[in-house]
Coordinates of C-alpha atoms and ligand atoms in Angstrom, one line a residue:
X1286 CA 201.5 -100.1 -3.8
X1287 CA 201.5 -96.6 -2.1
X1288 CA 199.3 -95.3 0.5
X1289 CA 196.4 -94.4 -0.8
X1290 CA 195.5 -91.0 -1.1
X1291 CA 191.8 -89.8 1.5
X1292 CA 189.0 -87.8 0.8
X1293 CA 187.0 -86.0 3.6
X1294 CA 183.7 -84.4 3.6
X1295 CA 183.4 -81.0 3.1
X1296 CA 181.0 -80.7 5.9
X1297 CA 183.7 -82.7 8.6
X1298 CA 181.6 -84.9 10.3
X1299 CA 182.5 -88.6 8.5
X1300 CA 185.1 -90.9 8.5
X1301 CA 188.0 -90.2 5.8
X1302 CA 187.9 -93.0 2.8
X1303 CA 189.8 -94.0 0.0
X1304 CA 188.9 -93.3 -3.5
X1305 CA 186.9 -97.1 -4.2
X1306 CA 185.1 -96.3 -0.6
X1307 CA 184.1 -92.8 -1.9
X1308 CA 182.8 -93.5 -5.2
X1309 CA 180.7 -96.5 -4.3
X1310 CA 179.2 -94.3 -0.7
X1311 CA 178.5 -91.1 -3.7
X1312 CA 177.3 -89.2 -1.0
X1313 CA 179.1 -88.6 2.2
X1314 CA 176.9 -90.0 5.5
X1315 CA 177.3 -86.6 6.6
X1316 CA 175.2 -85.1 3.5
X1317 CA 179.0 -83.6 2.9
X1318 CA 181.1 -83.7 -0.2
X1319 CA 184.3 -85.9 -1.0
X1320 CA 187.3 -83.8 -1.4
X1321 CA 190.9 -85.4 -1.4
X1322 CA 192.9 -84.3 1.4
X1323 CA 196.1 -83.9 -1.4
X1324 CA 196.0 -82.0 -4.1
X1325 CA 198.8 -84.1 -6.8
X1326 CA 200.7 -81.9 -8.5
X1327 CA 201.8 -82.6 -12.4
X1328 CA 205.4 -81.5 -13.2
X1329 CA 205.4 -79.1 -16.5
X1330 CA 207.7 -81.6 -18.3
X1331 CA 205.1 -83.7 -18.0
X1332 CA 202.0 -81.5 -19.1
X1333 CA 204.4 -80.5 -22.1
X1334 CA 204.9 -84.2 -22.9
X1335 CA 200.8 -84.2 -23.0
X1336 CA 200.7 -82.9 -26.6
X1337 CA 201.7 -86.2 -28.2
X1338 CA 199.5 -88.1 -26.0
X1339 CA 196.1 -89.4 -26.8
X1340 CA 193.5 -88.2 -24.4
X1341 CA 193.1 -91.5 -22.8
X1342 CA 196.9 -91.3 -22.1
X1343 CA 196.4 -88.2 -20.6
X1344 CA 193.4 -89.3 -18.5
X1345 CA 195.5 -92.2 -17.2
X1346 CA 198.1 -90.0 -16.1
X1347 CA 195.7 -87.3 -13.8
X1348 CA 192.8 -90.1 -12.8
X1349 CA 195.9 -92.3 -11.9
X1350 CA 197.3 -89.8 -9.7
X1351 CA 194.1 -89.5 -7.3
X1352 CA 193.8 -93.3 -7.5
X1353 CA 197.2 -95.0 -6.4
X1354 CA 197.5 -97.6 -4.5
X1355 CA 194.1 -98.2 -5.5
X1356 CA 193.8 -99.8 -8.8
X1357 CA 196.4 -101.3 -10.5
X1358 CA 198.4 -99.2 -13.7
X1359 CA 197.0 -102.1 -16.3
X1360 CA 193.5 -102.3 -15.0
X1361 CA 193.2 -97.8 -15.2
X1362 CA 194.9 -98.1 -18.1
X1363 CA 192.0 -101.1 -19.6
X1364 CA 189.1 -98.6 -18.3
X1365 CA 190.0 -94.8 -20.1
X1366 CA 191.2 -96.8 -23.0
X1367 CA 187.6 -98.2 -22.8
X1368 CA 185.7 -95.0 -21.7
X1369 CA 187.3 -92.1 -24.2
X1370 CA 186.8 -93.8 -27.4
X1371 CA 185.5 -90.4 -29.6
X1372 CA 187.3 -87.1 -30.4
X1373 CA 187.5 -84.2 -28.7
X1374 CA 187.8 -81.5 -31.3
X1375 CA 189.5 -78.2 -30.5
X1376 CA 188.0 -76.0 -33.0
X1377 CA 189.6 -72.2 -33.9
X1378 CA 187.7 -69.3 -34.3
X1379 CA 190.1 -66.7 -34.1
X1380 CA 193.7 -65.4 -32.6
X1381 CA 194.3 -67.9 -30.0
X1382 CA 190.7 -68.7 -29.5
X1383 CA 189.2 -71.8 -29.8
X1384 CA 185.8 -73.9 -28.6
X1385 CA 186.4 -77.3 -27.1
X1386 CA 183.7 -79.6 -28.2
X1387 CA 182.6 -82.6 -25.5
X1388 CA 180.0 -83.2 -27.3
X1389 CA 181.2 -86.2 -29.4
X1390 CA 180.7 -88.7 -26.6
X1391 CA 177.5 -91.6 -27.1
X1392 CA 174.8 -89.2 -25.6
X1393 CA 176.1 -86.0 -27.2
X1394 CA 177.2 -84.3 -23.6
X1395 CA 179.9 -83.7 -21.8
X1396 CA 178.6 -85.5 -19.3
X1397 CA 179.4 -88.5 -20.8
X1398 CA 183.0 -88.1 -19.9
X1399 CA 182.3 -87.9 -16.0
X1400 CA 179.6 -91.3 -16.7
X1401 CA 181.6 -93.3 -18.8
X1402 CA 184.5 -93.7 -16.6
X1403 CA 182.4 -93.6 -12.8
X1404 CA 180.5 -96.2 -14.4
X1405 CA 183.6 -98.5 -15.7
X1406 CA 185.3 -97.7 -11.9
X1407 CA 182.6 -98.5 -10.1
X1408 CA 181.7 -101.9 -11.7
X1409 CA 185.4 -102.2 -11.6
X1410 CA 185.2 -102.2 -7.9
X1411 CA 182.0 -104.4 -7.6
X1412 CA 183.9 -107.1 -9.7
X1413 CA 186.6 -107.3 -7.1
X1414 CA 184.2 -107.2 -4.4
X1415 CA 181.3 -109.5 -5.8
X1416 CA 178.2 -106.9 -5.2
X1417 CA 176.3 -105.5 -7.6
X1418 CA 174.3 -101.3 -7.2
X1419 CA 171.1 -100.5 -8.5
X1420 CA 171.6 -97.0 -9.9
X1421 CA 168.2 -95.2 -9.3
X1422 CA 168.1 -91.9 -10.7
X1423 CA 165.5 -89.2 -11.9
X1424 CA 165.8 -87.1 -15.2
X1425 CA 164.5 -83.9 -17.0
X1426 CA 166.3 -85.1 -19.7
X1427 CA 170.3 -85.2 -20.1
X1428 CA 171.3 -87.1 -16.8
X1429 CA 169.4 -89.6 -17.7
X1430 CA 170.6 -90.9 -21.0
X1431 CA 174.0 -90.0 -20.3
X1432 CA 173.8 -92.3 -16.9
X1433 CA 171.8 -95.2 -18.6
X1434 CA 174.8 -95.1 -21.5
X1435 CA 177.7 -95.1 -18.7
X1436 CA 176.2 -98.2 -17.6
X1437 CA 175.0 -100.0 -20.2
X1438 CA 175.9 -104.3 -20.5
X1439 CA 177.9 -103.9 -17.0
X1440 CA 176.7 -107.3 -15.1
X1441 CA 177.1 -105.5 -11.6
X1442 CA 174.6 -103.0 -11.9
X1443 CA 171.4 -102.7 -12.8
X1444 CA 170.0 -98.8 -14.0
X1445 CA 166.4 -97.8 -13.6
X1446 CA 165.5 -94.0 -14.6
X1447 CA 162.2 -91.9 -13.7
X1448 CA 161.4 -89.4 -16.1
X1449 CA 158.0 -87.2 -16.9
X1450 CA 156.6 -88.2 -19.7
X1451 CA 156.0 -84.7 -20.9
X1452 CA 158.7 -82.8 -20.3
X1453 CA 161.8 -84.3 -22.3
X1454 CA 162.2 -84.6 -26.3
X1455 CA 161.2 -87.5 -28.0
X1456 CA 165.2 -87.3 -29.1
X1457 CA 165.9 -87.3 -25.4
X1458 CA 163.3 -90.2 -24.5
X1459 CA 164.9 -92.1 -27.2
X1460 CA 168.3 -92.1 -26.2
X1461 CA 167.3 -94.2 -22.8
X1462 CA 164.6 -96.3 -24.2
X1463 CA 166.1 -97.7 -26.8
X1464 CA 169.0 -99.3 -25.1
X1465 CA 167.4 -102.5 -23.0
X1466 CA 169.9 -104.8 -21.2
X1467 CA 170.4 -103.8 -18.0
X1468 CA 168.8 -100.1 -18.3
X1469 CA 165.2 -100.0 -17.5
X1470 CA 163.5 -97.0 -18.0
X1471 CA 159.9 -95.7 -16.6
X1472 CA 157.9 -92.6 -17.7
X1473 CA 155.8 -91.0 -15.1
X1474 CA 152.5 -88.5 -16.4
X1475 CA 154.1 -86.1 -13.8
X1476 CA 156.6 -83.0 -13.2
X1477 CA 160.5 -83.6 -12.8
X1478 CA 160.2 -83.0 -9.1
X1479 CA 157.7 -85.8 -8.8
X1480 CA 160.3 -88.5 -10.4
X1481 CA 162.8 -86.6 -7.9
X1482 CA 160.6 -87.0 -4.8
X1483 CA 159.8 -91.2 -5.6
X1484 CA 163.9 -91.7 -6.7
X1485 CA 164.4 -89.9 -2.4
X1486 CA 161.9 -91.9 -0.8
X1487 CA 163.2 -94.8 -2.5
X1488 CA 166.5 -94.7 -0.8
X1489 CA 165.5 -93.7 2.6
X1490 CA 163.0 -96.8 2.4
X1491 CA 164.7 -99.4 4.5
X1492 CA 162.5 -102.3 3.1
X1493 CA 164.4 -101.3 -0.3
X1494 CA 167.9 -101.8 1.3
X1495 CA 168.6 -104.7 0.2
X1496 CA 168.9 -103.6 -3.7
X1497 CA 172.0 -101.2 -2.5
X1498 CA 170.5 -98.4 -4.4
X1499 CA 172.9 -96.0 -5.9
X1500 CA 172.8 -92.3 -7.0
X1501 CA 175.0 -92.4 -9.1
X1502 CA 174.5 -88.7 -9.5
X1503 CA 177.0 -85.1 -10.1
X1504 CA 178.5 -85.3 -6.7
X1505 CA 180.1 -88.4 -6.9
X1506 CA 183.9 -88.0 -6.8
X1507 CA 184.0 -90.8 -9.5
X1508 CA 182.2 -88.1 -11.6
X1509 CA 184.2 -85.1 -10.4
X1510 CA 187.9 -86.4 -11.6
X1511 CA 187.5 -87.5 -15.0
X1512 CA 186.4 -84.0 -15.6
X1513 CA 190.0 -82.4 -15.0
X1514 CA 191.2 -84.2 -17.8
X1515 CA 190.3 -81.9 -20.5
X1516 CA 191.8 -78.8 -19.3
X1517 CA 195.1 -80.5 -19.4
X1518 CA 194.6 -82.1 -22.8
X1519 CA 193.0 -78.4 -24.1
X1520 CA 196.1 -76.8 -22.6
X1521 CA 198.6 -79.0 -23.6
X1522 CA 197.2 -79.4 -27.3
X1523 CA 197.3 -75.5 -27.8
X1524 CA 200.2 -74.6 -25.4
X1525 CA 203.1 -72.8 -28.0
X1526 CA 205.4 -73.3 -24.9
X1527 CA 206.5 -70.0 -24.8
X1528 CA 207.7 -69.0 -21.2
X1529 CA 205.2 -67.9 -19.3
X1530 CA 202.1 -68.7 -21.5
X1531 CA 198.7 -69.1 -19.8
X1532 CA 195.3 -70.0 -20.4
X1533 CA 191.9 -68.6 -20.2
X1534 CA 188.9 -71.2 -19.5
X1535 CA 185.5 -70.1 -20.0
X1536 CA 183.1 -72.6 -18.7
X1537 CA 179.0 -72.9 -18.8
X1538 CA 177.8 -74.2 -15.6
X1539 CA 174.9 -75.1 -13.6
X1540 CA 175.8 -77.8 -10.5
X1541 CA 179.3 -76.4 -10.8
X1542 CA 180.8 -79.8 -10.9
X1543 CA 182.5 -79.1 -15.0
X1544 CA 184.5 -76.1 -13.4
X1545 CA 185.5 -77.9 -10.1
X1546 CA 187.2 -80.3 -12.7
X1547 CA 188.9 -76.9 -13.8
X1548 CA 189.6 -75.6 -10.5
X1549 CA 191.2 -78.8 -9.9
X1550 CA 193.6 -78.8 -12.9
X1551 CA 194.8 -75.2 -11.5
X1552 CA 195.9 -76.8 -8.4
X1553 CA 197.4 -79.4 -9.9
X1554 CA 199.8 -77.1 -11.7
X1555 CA 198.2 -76.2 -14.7
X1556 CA 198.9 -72.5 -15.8
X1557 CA 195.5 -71.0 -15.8
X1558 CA 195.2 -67.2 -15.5
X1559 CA 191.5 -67.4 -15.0
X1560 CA 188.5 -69.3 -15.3
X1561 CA 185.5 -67.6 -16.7
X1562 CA 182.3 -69.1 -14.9
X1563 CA 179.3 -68.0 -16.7
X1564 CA 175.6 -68.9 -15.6
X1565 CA 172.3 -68.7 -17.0
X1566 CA 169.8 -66.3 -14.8
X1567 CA 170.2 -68.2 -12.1
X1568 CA 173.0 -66.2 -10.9
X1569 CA 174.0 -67.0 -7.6
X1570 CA 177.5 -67.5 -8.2
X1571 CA 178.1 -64.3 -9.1
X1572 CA 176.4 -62.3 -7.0
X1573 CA 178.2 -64.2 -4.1
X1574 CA 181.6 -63.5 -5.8
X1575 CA 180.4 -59.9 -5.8
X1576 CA 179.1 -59.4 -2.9
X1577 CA 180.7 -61.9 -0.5
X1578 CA 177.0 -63.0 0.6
X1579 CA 175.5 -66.2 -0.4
X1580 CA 171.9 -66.3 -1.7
X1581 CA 170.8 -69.4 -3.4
X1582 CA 167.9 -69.0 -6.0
X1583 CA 164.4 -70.5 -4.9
X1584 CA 162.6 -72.2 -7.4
X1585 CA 165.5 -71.9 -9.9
X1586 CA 165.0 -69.7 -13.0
X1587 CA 164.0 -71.7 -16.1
X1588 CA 165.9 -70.4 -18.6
X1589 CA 166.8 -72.2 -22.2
X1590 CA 170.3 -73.5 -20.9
X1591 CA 168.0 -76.4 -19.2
X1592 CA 170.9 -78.3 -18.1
X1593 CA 172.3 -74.9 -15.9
X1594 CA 168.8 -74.2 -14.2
X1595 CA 170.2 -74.7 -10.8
X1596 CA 169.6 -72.0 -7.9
X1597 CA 172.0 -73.7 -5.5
X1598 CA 175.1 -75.7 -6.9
X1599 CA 176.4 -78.6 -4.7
X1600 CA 179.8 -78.3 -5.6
X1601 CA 179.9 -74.3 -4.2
X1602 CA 180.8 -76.9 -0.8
X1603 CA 183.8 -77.9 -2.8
X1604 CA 184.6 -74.6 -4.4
X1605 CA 184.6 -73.1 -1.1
X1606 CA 186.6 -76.0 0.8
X1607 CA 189.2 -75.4 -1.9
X1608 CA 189.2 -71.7 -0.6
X1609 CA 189.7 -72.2 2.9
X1610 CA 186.2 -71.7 3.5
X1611 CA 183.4 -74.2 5.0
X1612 CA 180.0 -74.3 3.0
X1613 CA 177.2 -76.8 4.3
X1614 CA 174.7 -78.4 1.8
X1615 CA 171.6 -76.3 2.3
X1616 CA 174.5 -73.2 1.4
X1617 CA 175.0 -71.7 4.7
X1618 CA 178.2 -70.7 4.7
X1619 CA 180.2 -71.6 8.5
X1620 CA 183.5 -70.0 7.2
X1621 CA 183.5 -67.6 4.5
X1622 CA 186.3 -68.9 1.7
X1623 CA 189.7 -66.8 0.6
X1624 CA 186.7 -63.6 -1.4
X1625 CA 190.2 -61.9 -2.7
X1626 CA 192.1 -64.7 -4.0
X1627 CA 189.2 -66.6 -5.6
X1628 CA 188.4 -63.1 -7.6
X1629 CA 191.4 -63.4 -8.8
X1630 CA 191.3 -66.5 -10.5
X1631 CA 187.7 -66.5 -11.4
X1632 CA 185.9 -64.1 -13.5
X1633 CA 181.7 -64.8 -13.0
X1634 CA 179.3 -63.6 -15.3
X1635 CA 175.5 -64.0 -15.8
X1636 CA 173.9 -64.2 -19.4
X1637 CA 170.7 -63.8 -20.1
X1638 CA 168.3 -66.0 -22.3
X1639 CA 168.1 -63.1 -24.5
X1640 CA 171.8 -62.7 -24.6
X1641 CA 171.8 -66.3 -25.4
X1642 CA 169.9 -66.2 -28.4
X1643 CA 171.8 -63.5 -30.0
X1644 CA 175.1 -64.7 -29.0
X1645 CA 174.4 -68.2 -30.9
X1646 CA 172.9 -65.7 -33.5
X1647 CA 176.4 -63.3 -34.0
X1648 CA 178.5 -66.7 -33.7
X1649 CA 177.0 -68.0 -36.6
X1650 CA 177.1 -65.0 -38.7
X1651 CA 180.2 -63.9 -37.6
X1652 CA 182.3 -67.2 -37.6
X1653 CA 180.2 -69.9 -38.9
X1654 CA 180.4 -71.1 -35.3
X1655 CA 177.5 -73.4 -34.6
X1656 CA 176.7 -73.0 -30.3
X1657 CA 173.8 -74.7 -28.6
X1658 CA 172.3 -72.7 -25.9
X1659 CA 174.3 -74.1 -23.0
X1660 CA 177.6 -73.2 -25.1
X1661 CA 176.4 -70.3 -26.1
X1662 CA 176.4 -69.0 -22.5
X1663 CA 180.2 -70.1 -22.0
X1664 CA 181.0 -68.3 -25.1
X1665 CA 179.6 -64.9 -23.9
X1666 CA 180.6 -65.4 -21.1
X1667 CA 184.4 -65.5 -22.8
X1668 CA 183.1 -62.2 -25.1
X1669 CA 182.7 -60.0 -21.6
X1670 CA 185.8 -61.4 -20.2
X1671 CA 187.2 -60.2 -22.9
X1672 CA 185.4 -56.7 -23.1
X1673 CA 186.9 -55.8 -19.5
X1674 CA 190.3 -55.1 -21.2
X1675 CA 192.3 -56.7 -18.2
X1676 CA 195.8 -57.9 -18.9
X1677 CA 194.9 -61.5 -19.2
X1678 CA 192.2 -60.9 -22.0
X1679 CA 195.1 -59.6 -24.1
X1680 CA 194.6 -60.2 -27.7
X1681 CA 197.0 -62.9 -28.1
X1682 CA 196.1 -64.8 -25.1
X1683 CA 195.3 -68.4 -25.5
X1684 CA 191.5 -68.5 -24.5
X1685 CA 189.4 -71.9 -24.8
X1686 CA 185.6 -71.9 -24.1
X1687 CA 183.8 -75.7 -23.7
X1688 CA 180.8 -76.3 -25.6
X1689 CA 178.9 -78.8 -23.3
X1690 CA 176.3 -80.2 -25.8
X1691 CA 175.8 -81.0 -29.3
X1692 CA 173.3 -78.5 -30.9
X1693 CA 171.8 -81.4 -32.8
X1694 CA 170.2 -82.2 -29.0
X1695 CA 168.3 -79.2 -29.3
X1696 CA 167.1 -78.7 -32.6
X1697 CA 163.8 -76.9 -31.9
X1698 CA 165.5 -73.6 -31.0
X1699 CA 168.7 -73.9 -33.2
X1700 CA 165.7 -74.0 -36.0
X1701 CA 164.2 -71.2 -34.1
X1702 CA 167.0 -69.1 -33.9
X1703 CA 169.4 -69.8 -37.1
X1704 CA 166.8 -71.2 -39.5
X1705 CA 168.8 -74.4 -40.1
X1706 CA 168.4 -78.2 -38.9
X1707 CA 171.9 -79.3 -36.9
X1708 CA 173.3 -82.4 -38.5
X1709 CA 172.9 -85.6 -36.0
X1710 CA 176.4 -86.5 -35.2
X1711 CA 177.0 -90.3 -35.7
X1712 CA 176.2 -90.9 -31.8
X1713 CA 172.6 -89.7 -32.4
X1714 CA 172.2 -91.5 -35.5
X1715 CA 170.1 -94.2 -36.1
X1716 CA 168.1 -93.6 -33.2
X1717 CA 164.3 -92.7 -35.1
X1718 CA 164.6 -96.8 -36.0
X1719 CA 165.2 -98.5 -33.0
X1720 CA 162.4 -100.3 -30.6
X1721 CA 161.8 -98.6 -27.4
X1722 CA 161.1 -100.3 -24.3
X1723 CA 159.6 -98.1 -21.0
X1724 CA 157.2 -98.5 -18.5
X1725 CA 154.4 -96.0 -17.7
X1726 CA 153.8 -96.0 -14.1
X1727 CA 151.2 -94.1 -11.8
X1728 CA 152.8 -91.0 -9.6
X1729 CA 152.6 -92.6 -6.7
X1730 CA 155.0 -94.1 -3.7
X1731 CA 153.2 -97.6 -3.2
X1732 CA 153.2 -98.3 -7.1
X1733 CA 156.5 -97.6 -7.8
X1734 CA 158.2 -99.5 -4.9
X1735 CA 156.1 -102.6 -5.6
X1736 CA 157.5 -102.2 -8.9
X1737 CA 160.8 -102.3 -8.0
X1738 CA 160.5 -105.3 -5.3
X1739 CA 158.7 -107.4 -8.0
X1740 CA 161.3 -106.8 -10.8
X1741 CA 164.7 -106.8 -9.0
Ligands
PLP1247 C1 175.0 -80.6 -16.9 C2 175.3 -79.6 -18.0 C3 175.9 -78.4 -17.8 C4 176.3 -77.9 -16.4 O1 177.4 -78.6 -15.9 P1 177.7 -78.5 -14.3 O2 178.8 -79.4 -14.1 O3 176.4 -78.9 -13.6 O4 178.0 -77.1 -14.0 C5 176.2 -77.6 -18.9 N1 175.8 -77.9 -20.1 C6 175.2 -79.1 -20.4 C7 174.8 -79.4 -21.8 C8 174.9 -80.0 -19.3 O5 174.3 -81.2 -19.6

């Protein structure tokens, strides 16, 4: 096989590893980032030839490039057959304008395409190895189902999830609960931050070591990959292979890993004359992009978008390695990244919550375009790129915006807003029947790890 390809830290102080090393660490020791020290690049024959493939073809062909000399063509080519199993639906709206949904996956998020395949790669790893992970992670609501589903039936790891009892849907709760296997989850009569704070103390607990807790969490690079897929598959899908077309991306983002996938794909060859980055509130981003001074948001904003209520994105390390710049994790910024060219390919934009409602409002009524809140953003975000007049929002450009979430997951305010109930897609069917299992803990340290030690 060929020499593998390495991925550093974004904060320089660990050891270089290869992709299996990276994915199972999550983390760098270093409290750094994994970034591949190569960039592949995918010939435009090949991107062109994309447009008969199925999108677990194409997956194969951009995860593989990261990963050779590190898992075998059949064995890659066993696990994306395995992980993308749904559709990914390019819908028109108008000119060249379409909304790619990711919302068809088993937990109704795009998130599910990062999970499904970290979760099939690392137990992929573990078989050859003989461990086994125990993925401890904390929820507000979407990580958590989306994490228990990549997971679900592996033998080699074991998933527990904390989540406040009070603070996610009963739709949401169900989605974990009603799974069982390997997937335990426990409800705590407490606040998001609290389930956060037992999941940290949990894995700097050295009498829990010998679980090998896992993350499992946004930064992983196993998480980070899988998500350039798409943007090849949207491109090459809607491409009309004229010389010289382009593409416009307008993505909805929160931790920033969905458009590092994106930034990604550009550097990989993929024709993209700019990536439209729109936040909630919490806009950080684009006041840094502004301004060229970096200001992270402290408590983040609570806005309707939930999944986006971040006030400091941890992949802003990667985007800034990427620009030649050096980032640490608390967001001090060493080395300030390429300001010019990074305006150039990125367009940043914050929407409001009032914006938000209106916009799914005026896409319903105006296309019969049905956006959930965190889509919604992505989409406006696309409407004032497009407002600025600049040569690449030219009417017949080829613009695609990603609609993160299925609007049946939030049913509350698309009643609020549009007067109509969301249809469940099949995924979320079914669910109202099924037993739950969880386990309602006390907030507190001493309970929880006791817990843990007696079950596991
Ligand atoms: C997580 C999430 C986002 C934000 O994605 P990032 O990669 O964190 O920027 C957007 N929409 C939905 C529905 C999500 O669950």
């Amino acid at each position: 096989m060929e020499n593998p390809l390495l991925f550093y830290s974004t904060n320089h102080l660990a050891p270089v590893l290869t992709f299996d090393q990276a994915l199972l660490k999550g983390q760098a020791p270093d409290r750094g980032l994994y970034m591949p020290e190569h960039i592949p690049v995918i010939a435009p024959g090949l991107i062109r030839d994309m447009k008969q493939m199925p999108y677990h073809e194409i997956a194969e062909i951009i995860i593989g490039s990261f990963l050779k000399g590190v898992i075998k063509e059949h064995e890659l080519r066993a696990l994306v057959k395995d992980a993308y199993n749904f559709e990914v639906p390019l819908q028109h709206v108008f000119n060249r304008t379409y909304v790619m949904r990711l919302d068809q996956g088993p937990t109704a998020s795009f998130k599910d395409f990062a999970g499904r395949m970290m979760g099939r790669l690392m137990n992929h790893y573990l078989s050859l190895s003989g461990g086994n992970l125990l993925i401890l992670t904390a929820t507000s609501g979407d990580t958590g189902s989306a994490v228990a589903n990549a997971f679900y039936g592996f033998e080699k790891i074991k998933v527990v999830v904390l989540f406040p009892t009070g603070e996610v849907t009963a739709r949401q709760r169900k989605q974990m609960t009603t799974l069982g296997k390997n997937v335990q989850i426990i409800g705590l009569d407490a606040k998001f931050d609290d389930c956060q704070a037992l999941v940290k103390q949990a894995f700097s607990d050295p009498d829990l070591d010998y679980l090998n807790l896992s993350s499992a969490n946004s930064i992983n690079i196993g998480r980070l990959i899988p998500q350039i897929v798409y943007y090849f598959y949207a491109f090459a899908r809607l491409s009309n292979d004229s010389p010289g077309e382009g593409i416009v991306f307008s993505v909805p983002s929160g931790n920033f890993g969905d458009m590092m996938g994106g930034m990604l794909a550009k550097k990989m060859g993929l024709p993209v004359r700019k990536y439209v980055i729109a936040t909630n509130e919490n806009d950080e981003f684009p006041l840094f992009l502004s301004q060229g001074k970096y200001h992270k948001i402290e408590p983040s904003r609570n806005c309707i978008s939930s999944a986006m209520n971040v006030g400091h994105p941890s992949n802003l390390a990667r985007l800034t390695a990427l620009y030649g710049g050096d980032m640490d994790e608390k967001g001090v910024v060493h080395r300030l990244p390429d300001m010019e060219r990074m305006r150039q390919d990125i367009f940043a934009v914050s929407v409001t919550d009032e914006e938000t409602r209106a916009t799914i409002r005026s896409a319903w009524e105006k296309y019969g375009l049905l956006l959930e809140p965190h889509g919604a953003v992505g989409w406006r975000g696309l409407e004032r790129f497009l407002e600025t007049g600049s040569p690449e929002a030219a009417p017949e450009q080829l613009c695609v915006t990603l609609e993160t979430a299925h609007p049946a997951k939030f049913p509350e305010q698309i009643r609020d807003i549009l007067n109509l109930d969301p249809e469940l897609p099949p995924s979320l069917k079914g669910l109202e029947e099924k037993p739950e299992h969880y386990d309602i803990l006390e907030n507190n340290y001493t309970a929880f790890k006791e817990y843990l030690k007696l079950k596991y």
